[in-house]
Amino acid sequence: MRHRLALWAWLAAVVATTLVHEPVVLAVAMALVLLGSGRGRGRLLWRATRAVAPVLLLLSAGYLVLAWWQERPVVDYLLLLNLRVVLLALLTAWAVRDIDLDRALAAYPAARRWLAIVRSQVTVFRRLATEYRAAVQSRSTLPPTLRQRYRAGAALGLAALDKAMYNSEALTQGMRSRGALDD
């Protein structure tokens, strides 16, 4: 029951975070989440920030260039955007760390089936990334250059996309044959 309540609390916190438009409130909420997350809060914040930092940096740079081009201030919006995304990532990292989804979804068999599908896909993509990383290392006598790492990342992205397309087609066919999709 504790895990189910925690899952509902996480969902409510995520919805509430998307409805708040004051950076001060988001900063206070982030501080409260960090205080409430218990031991390992620094690692949790690092993990959450590391997950969203590349996208946030790219979006922030784009907004800054657009603001410079249009000669409009954008700092307030960037602060709001970055705080909101980091808070959402922090809430999610905390939930992943502390909520046992099997227990939380015990009363919902359909949701548990979807959880099993998601977990299997995560395992497949982790294995794929490990294999590609090992392949890059085995082909190089020296540490790969930034260009080589970008190429390897692009190859991994393409392989992941191909695998996702194949898996989604196979999954859809399997679900359709069992009557799970009402087409």
PDB file of N, CA and C in Angstrom, residues 11 27 37 47 52 83-84 106 183:
ATOM      1  N   LEU A  11       2.719  11.079  -8.999  1.00  0.00           N
ATOM      2  CA  LEU A  11       1.891  11.553 -10.100  1.00  0.00           C
ATOM      3  C   LEU A  11       1.301  12.929  -9.790  1.00  0.00           C
ATOM      4  N   ALA A  27      11.739  26.422  -7.067  1.00  0.00           N
ATOM      5  CA  ALA A  27      13.000  26.290  -6.318  1.00  0.00           C
ATOM      6  C   ALA A  27      12.733  25.780  -4.905  1.00  0.00           C
ATOM      7  N   SER A  37      14.093  13.521   0.253  1.00  0.00           N
ATOM      8  CA  SER A  37      14.577  12.316  -0.434  1.00  0.00           C
ATOM      9  C   SER A  37      15.528  11.476   0.411  1.00  0.00           C
ATOM     10  N   ARG A  47      22.230  12.585 -10.648  1.00  0.00           N
ATOM     11  CA  ARG A  47      21.661  11.645 -11.623  1.00  0.00           C
ATOM     12  C   ARG A  47      20.542  12.302 -12.430  1.00  0.00           C
ATOM     13  N   VAL A  52      19.021  15.214 -17.862  1.00  0.00           N
ATOM     14  CA  VAL A  52      18.337  16.239 -18.651  1.00  0.00           C
ATOM     15  C   VAL A  52      19.250  17.369 -19.112  1.00  0.00           C
ATOM     16  N   LEU A  83      14.279  25.058 -14.116  1.00  0.00           N
ATOM     17  CA  LEU A  83      13.857  24.596 -12.794  1.00  0.00           C
ATOM     18  C   LEU A  83      12.779  23.526 -12.894  1.00  0.00           C
ATOM     19  N   ARG A  84      11.820  23.744 -13.777  1.00  0.00           N
ATOM     20  CA  ARG A  84      10.727  22.777 -13.917  1.00  0.00           C
ATOM     21  C   ARG A  84      11.238  21.423 -14.407  1.00  0.00           C
ATOM     22  N   ALA A 106       0.372  -3.704  -8.145  1.00  0.00           N
ATOM     23  CA  ALA A 106      -0.150  -5.049  -7.887  1.00  0.00           C
ATOM     24  C   ALA A 106      -1.646  -5.159  -8.152  1.00  0.00           C
ATOM     25  N   ASP A 183      -9.107  -2.873 -33.179  1.00  0.00           N
ATOM     26  CA  ASP A 183      -9.022  -2.183 -34.478  1.00  0.00           C
ATOM     27  C   ASP A 183     -10.274  -2.415 -35.267  1.00  0.00           C
TER      28      ASP A 183
END
